[in-house]
Amino acid sequence: MSTDTPHPPQGGAAADAARPRPVVAVTMGDGAGVGPEVTAAAVTSPDVLARCVPLVVGDAGRLRQAARILGTDAEVVAVEGPEQAVGQPGRIDVVDLGLLPEDLPWGELSAVAGDAAFQYVRTAAELATAGRVQAICTAPLNKEALHLGGHRYPGHTEMLAELTGTEEVSMMLSSPRLRVIHVTTHIGLIDAVHRIEPGLVERTVRRGHEALRRSGIDAPRIGVCAINPHAGEGGLFGYGEEEEKIVPALQRLTADGIDAVGPLPADTAFYLAGRGDYDLVVAMYHDQGHGPIKVLGIEAGVNITVGLPVIRTSVDHGTAFDIAGTGRVRTESMVEAMRQAVELSSAG
């Protein structure tokens, strides 16, 4: 069976039934964390199955354990690749890499689980770049376990950039009330201020603008944060970073017709975005953007890697070792991540 014509959804309007569902590769994340549970819950969700054909890349044995913990009676079926995935109720299709021992403890750091998490992402990236799946959705991995497993990446974003040969990408966080894209992410604050320059700011805004257009917003309204408190307060705070590093980028963007406003004091930018004035906020560094988005919607938050040659979304939470294996994890974020993966892949 061709991956371009996966099985139609069960039920629904005739027009929807005739439209092929994209195949979404779902990486299981760290097998010692909540990844197997949120994956098993999301890929059996009727809403997800109506939109796509989910294909887990992970460990069939661990998924069976997770399904039992959740009280799900879905059959876990090992398949060779996307061509064998059917995306039907009561069934979880998985490319089984078989890397985890059956007795892997829940909630404990494991080099084996860290290496396995990397191998799931590597396999999914290969499937996506070959055009055999239309999007990737990732369950959380643990950075310390990843490093113990021999893979020195700050996170999924940087890993996927290298695996796909992409020089520069951006992290976008999306929640029901707010979207944020980051100019810099997993580096220290002093390094972030040093790295910010007009070209990077401009490219980040353009990536965010294009991502929103792909998701159906024809004319995105973008608020761009300053670096310093009160946007520097006319030179009272900082050393003129706003005028040097941000203003030139905004001038070029507005000249091209992109609605990007700033530099705005961050507290003002997020307040205005929260009430609906902006479709997207551009944060200059990690915590400037992550704090507000997590306060407003971590349960349904989604992480989108913008600039890759493939669609990639993820949950906006971690491995939650403290509750892994208990069935208490909330799964809304994973379901929403898959919904947005389908939306972006369909708009491409």
CSV table of C-alpha atoms in Angstrom, one decimal:
chain,number,residue,atom,x,y,z
A,1,MET,CA,0.0,0.0,0.0
A,2,SER,CA,1.3,3.5,-0.9
A,3,THR,CA,2.0,5.9,2.0
A,4,ASP,CA,0.4,8.6,-0.2
A,5,THR,CA,-3.0,6.9,0.1
A,6,PRO,CA,-3.4,5.7,3.7
A,7,HIS,CA,-6.7,4.2,4.8
A,8,PRO,CA,-9.6,6.6,4.9
A,9,PRO,CA,-11.0,7.6,8.3
A,10,GLN,CA,-13.8,5.7,10.0
A,11,GLY,CA,-17.1,7.6,9.4
A,12,GLY,CA,-17.4,11.4,8.9
A,13,ALA,CA,-18.6,13.4,6.0
A,14,ALA,CA,-18.1,12.1,2.5
A,15,ALA,CA,-15.6,14.8,1.6
A,16,ASP,CA,-13.5,14.1,4.6
A,17,ALA,CA,-13.7,10.3,4.0
A,18,ALA,CA,-12.3,10.8,0.5
A,19,ARG,CA,-9.3,12.8,1.7
A,20,PRO,CA,-6.3,10.7,2.4
A,21,ARG,CA,-5.1,10.8,6.0
A,22,PRO,CA,-1.5,11.7,6.5
A,23,VAL,CA,0.8,9.2,8.2
A,24,VAL,CA,2.3,10.7,11.4
A,25,ALA,CA,5.4,9.0,12.9
A,26,VAL,CA,5.1,9.2,16.7
A,27,THR,CA,8.3,8.7,18.6
A,28,MET,CA,7.8,7.1,22.0
A,29,GLY,CA,10.3,9.2,23.9
A,30,ASP,CA,12.1,8.0,27.0
A,31,GLY,CA,10.8,4.6,27.9
A,32,ALA,CA,11.3,5.2,31.6
A,33,GLY,CA,9.1,8.3,31.5
A,34,VAL,CA,5.5,9.1,30.6
A,35,GLY,CA,6.2,8.9,26.9
A,36,PRO,CA,4.9,5.4,26.4
A,37,GLU,CA,1.7,6.3,28.2
A,38,VAL,CA,0.9,9.6,26.4
A,39,THR,CA,1.8,7.8,23.1
A,40,ALA,CA,-0.5,4.9,23.7
A,41,ALA,CA,-3.3,7.2,24.7
A,42,ALA,CA,-2.9,9.7,21.8
A,43,VAL,CA,-2.6,7.1,19.0
A,44,THR,CA,-5.8,5.4,20.1
A,45,SER,CA,-7.8,8.6,20.5
A,46,PRO,CA,-10.8,8.6,18.1
A,47,ASP,CA,-10.1,12.3,17.3
A,48,VAL,CA,-6.5,11.4,16.3
A,49,LEU,CA,-7.6,8.4,14.2
A,50,ALA,CA,-10.1,10.5,12.3
A,51,ARG,CA,-7.4,12.8,11.2
A,52,CYS,CA,-4.3,10.6,10.5
A,53,VAL,CA,-2.7,7.2,10.5
A,54,PRO,CA,-0.5,7.1,13.6
A,55,LEU,CA,2.7,5.1,13.4
A,56,VAL,CA,4.6,4.7,16.6
A,57,VAL,CA,8.4,4.4,16.4
A,58,GLY,CA,9.4,2.8,19.7
A,59,ASP,CA,9.2,-0.4,21.6
A,60,ALA,CA,6.2,-2.7,21.3
A,61,GLY,CA,6.7,-4.4,24.7
A,62,ARG,CA,6.8,-1.0,26.5
A,63,LEU,CA,3.7,0.2,24.6
A,64,ARG,CA,1.9,-3.0,25.7
A,65,GLN,CA,2.8,-2.2,29.3
A,66,ALA,CA,1.7,1.4,29.0
A,67,ALA,CA,-1.6,0.3,27.4
A,68,ARG,CA,-2.3,-2.1,30.3
A,69,ILE,CA,-1.5,0.7,32.8
A,70,LEU,CA,-4.0,3.0,31.1
A,71,GLY,CA,-6.6,0.2,30.9
A,72,THR,CA,-6.6,0.3,27.1
A,73,ASP,CA,-7.3,-3.0,25.3
A,74,ALA,CA,-5.8,-1.9,22.0
A,75,GLU,CA,-3.6,-4.5,20.2
A,76,VAL,CA,0.0,-3.5,19.7
A,77,VAL,CA,1.1,-4.6,16.2
A,78,ALA,CA,4.7,-4.5,15.1
A,79,VAL,CA,4.9,-3.4,11.4
A,80,GLU,CA,7.9,-3.0,9.1
A,81,GLY,CA,7.0,0.6,8.1
A,82,PRO,CA,4.4,3.1,7.1
A,83,GLU,CA,3.1,1.0,4.3
A,84,GLN,CA,1.7,-1.6,6.8
A,85,ALA,CA,0.1,0.9,9.2
A,86,VAL,CA,-3.7,0.9,9.1
A,87,GLY,CA,-4.7,3.4,11.7
A,88,GLN,CA,-7.8,1.6,13.0
A,89,PRO,CA,-9.5,1.7,16.4
A,90,GLY,CA,-8.3,-1.0,18.8
A,91,ARG,CA,-4.9,-1.2,17.1
A,92,ILE,CA,-1.5,0.5,17.7
A,93,ASP,CA,0.9,0.2,14.8
A,94,VAL,CA,4.6,0.4,15.8
A,95,VAL,CA,8.0,0.1,14.1
A,96,ASP,CA,9.5,-1.9,16.9
A,97,LEU,CA,13.2,-1.2,17.4
A,98,GLY,CA,13.2,-3.6,20.4
A,99,LEU,CA,15.8,-1.6,22.4
A,100,LEU,CA,14.4,-1.7,25.9
A,101,PRO,CA,14.6,-4.6,28.4
A,102,GLU,CA,11.3,-5.9,29.6
A,103,ASP,CA,12.1,-5.0,33.2
A,104,LEU,CA,13.2,-1.4,32.6
A,105,PRO,CA,12.1,0.5,35.8
A,106,TRP,CA,9.7,3.3,35.4
A,107,GLY,CA,10.8,6.8,36.6
A,108,GLU,CA,14.6,6.2,36.7
A,109,LEU,CA,17.4,7.6,34.6
A,110,SER,CA,18.6,5.0,32.1
A,111,ALA,CA,21.4,5.2,29.5
A,112,VAL,CA,19.6,2.4,27.6
A,113,ALA,CA,16.4,4.4,27.5
A,114,GLY,CA,18.3,7.6,26.5
A,115,ASP,CA,19.9,5.9,23.6
A,116,ALA,CA,16.6,4.3,22.6
A,117,ALA,CA,14.9,7.7,22.6
A,118,PHE,CA,17.5,9.0,20.2
A,119,GLN,CA,17.2,6.0,17.9
A,120,TYR,CA,13.4,6.5,17.7
A,121,VAL,CA,13.9,10.1,16.6
A,122,ARG,CA,16.6,9.1,14.1
A,123,THR,CA,14.3,6.5,12.5
A,124,ALA,CA,11.4,8.9,12.3
A,125,ALA,CA,13.6,11.5,10.7
A,126,GLU,CA,14.7,9.0,8.1
A,127,LEU,CA,11.1,8.1,7.3
A,128,ALA,CA,10.1,11.8,7.1
A,129,THR,CA,13.0,12.9,4.9
A,130,ALA,CA,12.3,9.9,2.6
A,131,GLY,CA,8.6,11.1,2.3
A,132,ARG,CA,7.3,7.9,3.8
A,133,VAL,CA,5.5,9.8,6.6
A,134,GLN,CA,4.1,13.3,6.4
A,135,ALA,CA,4.9,14.5,9.9
A,136,ILE,CA,6.7,13.6,13.1
A,137,CYS,CA,5.2,14.0,16.6
A,138,THR,CA,7.6,13.4,19.5
A,139,ALA,CA,6.9,12.2,23.1
A,140,PRO,CA,9.2,13.7,25.7
A,141,LEU,CA,12.8,12.5,26.2
A,142,ASN,CA,15.0,13.1,29.2
A,143,LYS,CA,18.1,15.2,28.3
A,144,GLU,CA,20.3,13.6,31.1
A,145,ALA,CA,19.4,10.1,30.0
A,146,LEU,CA,20.0,11.1,26.4
A,147,HIS,CA,23.5,12.3,27.3
A,148,LEU,CA,24.1,9.1,29.4
A,149,GLY,CA,23.2,7.2,26.2
A,150,GLY,CA,26.0,9.0,24.3
A,151,HIS,CA,24.0,11.7,22.5
A,152,ARG,CA,25.0,15.2,23.4
A,153,TYR,CA,22.1,17.3,22.3
A,154,PRO,CA,20.3,20.1,24.2
A,155,GLY,CA,17.0,18.6,23.0
A,156,HIS,CA,14.8,17.5,20.1
A,157,THR,CA,15.1,20.7,18.2
A,158,GLU,CA,18.9,20.6,17.8
A,159,MET,CA,18.8,16.8,17.3
A,160,LEU,CA,16.3,17.0,14.4
A,161,ALA,CA,18.2,20.0,12.8
A,162,GLU,CA,21.4,17.8,12.6
A,163,LEU,CA,19.5,14.7,11.5
A,164,THR,CA,17.9,16.5,8.7
A,165,GLY,CA,20.9,18.6,7.7
A,166,THR,CA,19.2,21.9,8.6
A,167,GLU,CA,21.5,24.8,9.5
A,168,GLU,CA,19.0,26.9,11.5
A,169,VAL,CA,15.6,26.2,13.1
A,170,SER,CA,13.3,27.9,15.6
A,171,MET,CA,11.3,26.6,18.5
A,172,MET,CA,7.6,27.7,18.5
A,173,LEU,CA,5.4,27.0,21.5
A,174,SER,CA,1.6,27.0,21.0
A,175,SER,CA,-1.2,27.0,23.5
A,176,PRO,CA,-4.9,27.8,23.2
A,177,ARG,CA,-4.3,31.4,24.2
A,178,LEU,CA,-0.7,32.2,23.1
A,179,ARG,CA,2.0,31.3,20.5
A,180,VAL,CA,5.7,32.1,21.1
A,181,ILE,CA,8.7,31.7,18.8
A,182,HIS,CA,12.2,32.0,20.2
A,183,VAL,CA,15.2,33.8,18.7
A,184,THR,CA,17.5,31.8,21.0
A,185,THR,CA,16.7,28.7,23.1
A,186,HIS,CA,19.0,26.3,24.9
A,187,ILE,CA,22.0,28.6,25.8
A,188,GLY,CA,22.8,30.7,28.8
A,189,LEU,CA,21.4,34.2,29.1
A,190,ILE,CA,24.7,36.0,28.5
A,191,ASP,CA,25.4,33.9,25.4
A,192,ALA,CA,21.9,34.5,24.2
A,193,VAL,CA,22.3,38.3,24.3
A,194,HIS,CA,25.6,38.0,22.5
A,195,ARG,CA,24.1,35.7,19.8
A,196,ILE,CA,21.1,37.9,19.0
A,197,GLU,CA,21.7,40.0,15.9
A,198,PRO,CA,19.4,41.6,13.2
A,199,GLY,CA,19.7,38.7,10.7
A,200,LEU,CA,18.8,36.1,13.3
A,201,VAL,CA,15.8,38.1,14.5
A,202,GLU,CA,14.6,38.7,11.0
A,203,ARG,CA,14.9,35.0,10.0
A,204,THR,CA,13.1,33.9,13.2
A,205,VAL,CA,10.2,36.3,12.5
A,206,ARG,CA,10.0,35.1,8.9
A,207,ARG,CA,9.9,31.5,10.0
A,208,GLY,CA,7.1,32.3,12.5
A,209,HIS,CA,5.2,34.3,9.9
A,210,GLU,CA,5.3,31.4,7.4
A,211,ALA,CA,4.3,28.8,10.0
A,212,LEU,CA,1.2,30.8,10.9
A,213,ARG,CA,0.3,31.2,7.3
A,214,ARG,CA,0.6,27.5,6.8
A,215,SER,CA,-1.7,27.0,9.7
A,216,GLY,CA,-4.4,29.2,8.1
A,217,ILE,CA,-3.7,32.7,9.4
A,218,ASP,CA,-3.4,34.8,6.3
A,219,ALA,CA,-2.0,38.0,7.8
A,220,PRO,CA,-0.3,37.2,11.1
A,221,ARG,CA,0.1,40.0,13.7
A,222,ILE,CA,3.5,39.6,15.4
A,223,GLY,CA,4.7,41.3,18.6
A,224,VAL,CA,8.5,41.3,19.0
A,225,CYS,CA,9.9,41.4,22.6
A,226,ALA,CA,12.8,43.6,23.6
A,227,ILE,CA,15.9,42.2,25.4
A,228,ASN,CA,16.0,44.7,28.3
A,229,PRO,CA,13.3,45.7,30.8
A,230,HIS,CA,11.0,48.4,29.5
A,231,ALA,CA,12.7,47.9,26.0
A,232,GLY,CA,15.7,49.7,27.4
A,233,GLU,CA,13.8,52.8,28.5
A,234,GLY,CA,15.5,55.1,26.0
A,235,GLY,CA,19.0,53.9,27.0
A,236,LEU,CA,18.5,53.7,30.8
A,237,PHE,CA,18.7,49.9,30.8
A,238,GLY,CA,21.2,47.9,28.9
A,239,TYR,CA,23.6,49.1,26.2
A,240,GLY,CA,21.4,49.9,23.3
A,241,GLU,CA,20.7,46.3,22.3
A,242,GLU,CA,17.2,47.0,21.0
A,243,GLU,CA,18.4,49.7,18.5
A,244,GLU,CA,21.4,47.6,17.5
A,245,LYS,CA,20.0,44.1,17.4
A,246,ILE,CA,16.2,44.3,16.8
A,247,VAL,CA,15.2,47.5,15.1
A,248,PRO,CA,17.1,46.9,11.9
A,249,ALA,CA,15.3,43.6,11.5
A,250,LEU,CA,11.9,45.1,12.1
A,251,GLN,CA,12.6,47.8,9.5
A,252,ARG,CA,13.3,45.1,6.9
A,253,LEU,CA,10.3,43.0,7.8
A,254,THR,CA,7.8,45.9,7.7
A,255,ALA,CA,9.3,47.0,4.4
A,256,ASP,CA,8.3,43.5,3.1
A,257,GLY,CA,4.8,43.9,4.4
A,258,ILE,CA,5.1,41.7,7.5
A,259,ASP,CA,3.1,43.0,10.4
A,260,ALA,CA,5.9,42.9,13.1
A,261,VAL,CA,5.7,45.4,16.0
A,262,GLY,CA,8.4,46.2,18.5
A,263,PRO,CA,10.7,46.1,20.3
A,264,LEU,CA,8.1,45.7,23.0
A,265,PRO,CA,8.7,45.3,26.8
A,266,ALA,CA,8.1,41.6,27.3
A,267,ASP,CA,5.5,42.1,30.0
A,268,THR,CA,3.5,44.3,27.7
A,269,ALA,CA,3.9,42.0,24.7
A,270,PHE,CA,2.6,39.0,26.5
A,271,TYR,CA,-0.3,40.9,28.0
A,272,LEU,CA,-1.4,42.2,24.6
A,273,ALA,CA,-1.0,38.8,23.0
A,274,GLY,CA,-3.0,37.2,25.8
A,275,ARG,CA,-5.9,39.5,25.1
A,276,GLY,CA,-5.7,38.8,21.4
A,277,ASP,CA,-3.8,41.7,19.9
A,278,TYR,CA,-1.0,39.4,18.4
A,279,ASP,CA,-1.1,36.0,16.8
A,280,LEU,CA,2.5,35.4,17.7
A,281,VAL,CA,5.1,36.8,20.2
A,282,VAL,CA,8.8,36.7,19.4
A,283,ALA,CA,10.8,36.0,22.5
A,284,MET,CA,14.5,36.8,22.6
A,285,TYR,CA,15.6,34.0,24.9
A,286,HIS,CA,14.4,30.7,26.5
A,287,ASP,CA,12.8,31.8,29.8
A,288,GLN,CA,11.3,35.0,28.3
A,289,GLY,CA,9.0,32.8,26.2
A,290,HIS,CA,8.6,29.6,28.1
A,291,GLY,CA,7.3,31.2,31.4
A,292,PRO,CA,4.2,32.8,30.0
A,293,ILE,CA,3.3,30.0,27.7
A,294,LYS,CA,3.5,27.4,30.5
A,295,VAL,CA,1.4,29.6,32.9
A,296,LEU,CA,-1.3,30.0,30.3
A,297,GLY,CA,-1.5,26.5,28.9
A,298,ILE,CA,1.1,23.8,29.6
A,299,GLU,CA,-1.5,21.0,29.7
A,300,ALA,CA,-2.4,21.6,26.1
A,301,GLY,CA,0.8,23.2,25.0
A,302,VAL,CA,2.6,22.1,21.8
A,303,ASN,CA,6.2,22.5,20.7
A,304,ILE,CA,6.7,23.0,17.0
A,305,THR,CA,10.1,23.0,15.3
A,306,VAL,CA,10.0,25.6,12.6
A,307,GLY,CA,12.4,25.6,9.6
A,308,LEU,CA,12.9,21.9,9.2
A,309,PRO,CA,12.2,20.2,5.9
A,310,VAL,CA,9.7,18.0,7.8
A,311,ILE,CA,6.8,18.8,10.1
A,312,ARG,CA,7.6,18.2,13.7
A,313,THR,CA,5.4,18.8,16.8
A,314,SER,CA,5.8,17.7,20.4
A,315,VAL,CA,4.3,17.9,23.8
A,316,ASP,CA,5.4,20.9,25.9
A,317,HIS,CA,6.1,18.9,29.0
A,318,GLY,CA,8.9,16.6,30.2
A,319,THR,CA,9.2,12.9,31.1
A,320,ALA,CA,7.6,13.3,34.5
A,321,PHE,CA,9.5,10.5,36.2
A,322,ASP,CA,7.6,11.1,39.4
A,323,ILE,CA,4.4,9.8,37.9
A,324,ALA,CA,5.7,7.6,35.1
A,325,GLY,CA,4.1,4.1,35.0
A,326,THR,CA,1.1,5.2,37.2
A,327,GLY,CA,-1.5,6.1,34.6
A,328,ARG,CA,-1.9,9.5,36.1
A,329,VAL,CA,-0.4,11.6,33.3
A,330,ARG,CA,-2.6,14.0,31.4
A,331,THR,CA,-2.6,13.3,27.7
A,332,GLU,CA,-4.2,16.5,26.2
A,333,SER,CA,-0.9,17.9,25.1
A,334,MET,CA,0.0,14.8,23.0
A,335,VAL,CA,-3.4,14.7,21.4
A,336,GLU,CA,-3.1,18.4,20.5
A,337,ALA,CA,0.5,17.9,19.2
A,338,MET,CA,-0.8,15.3,16.8
A,339,ARG,CA,-3.7,17.4,15.7
A,340,GLN,CA,-1.3,20.3,14.9
A,341,ALA,CA,1.0,17.9,13.1
A,342,VAL,CA,-1.8,16.9,10.9
A,343,GLU,CA,-3.0,20.5,10.4
A,344,LEU,CA,0.5,21.6,9.3
A,345,SER,CA,1.2,18.7,7.1
A,346,SER,CA,-2.2,19.1,5.3
A,347,ALA,CA,-1.5,22.8,4.7
A,348,GLY,CA,1.9,22.2,3.2
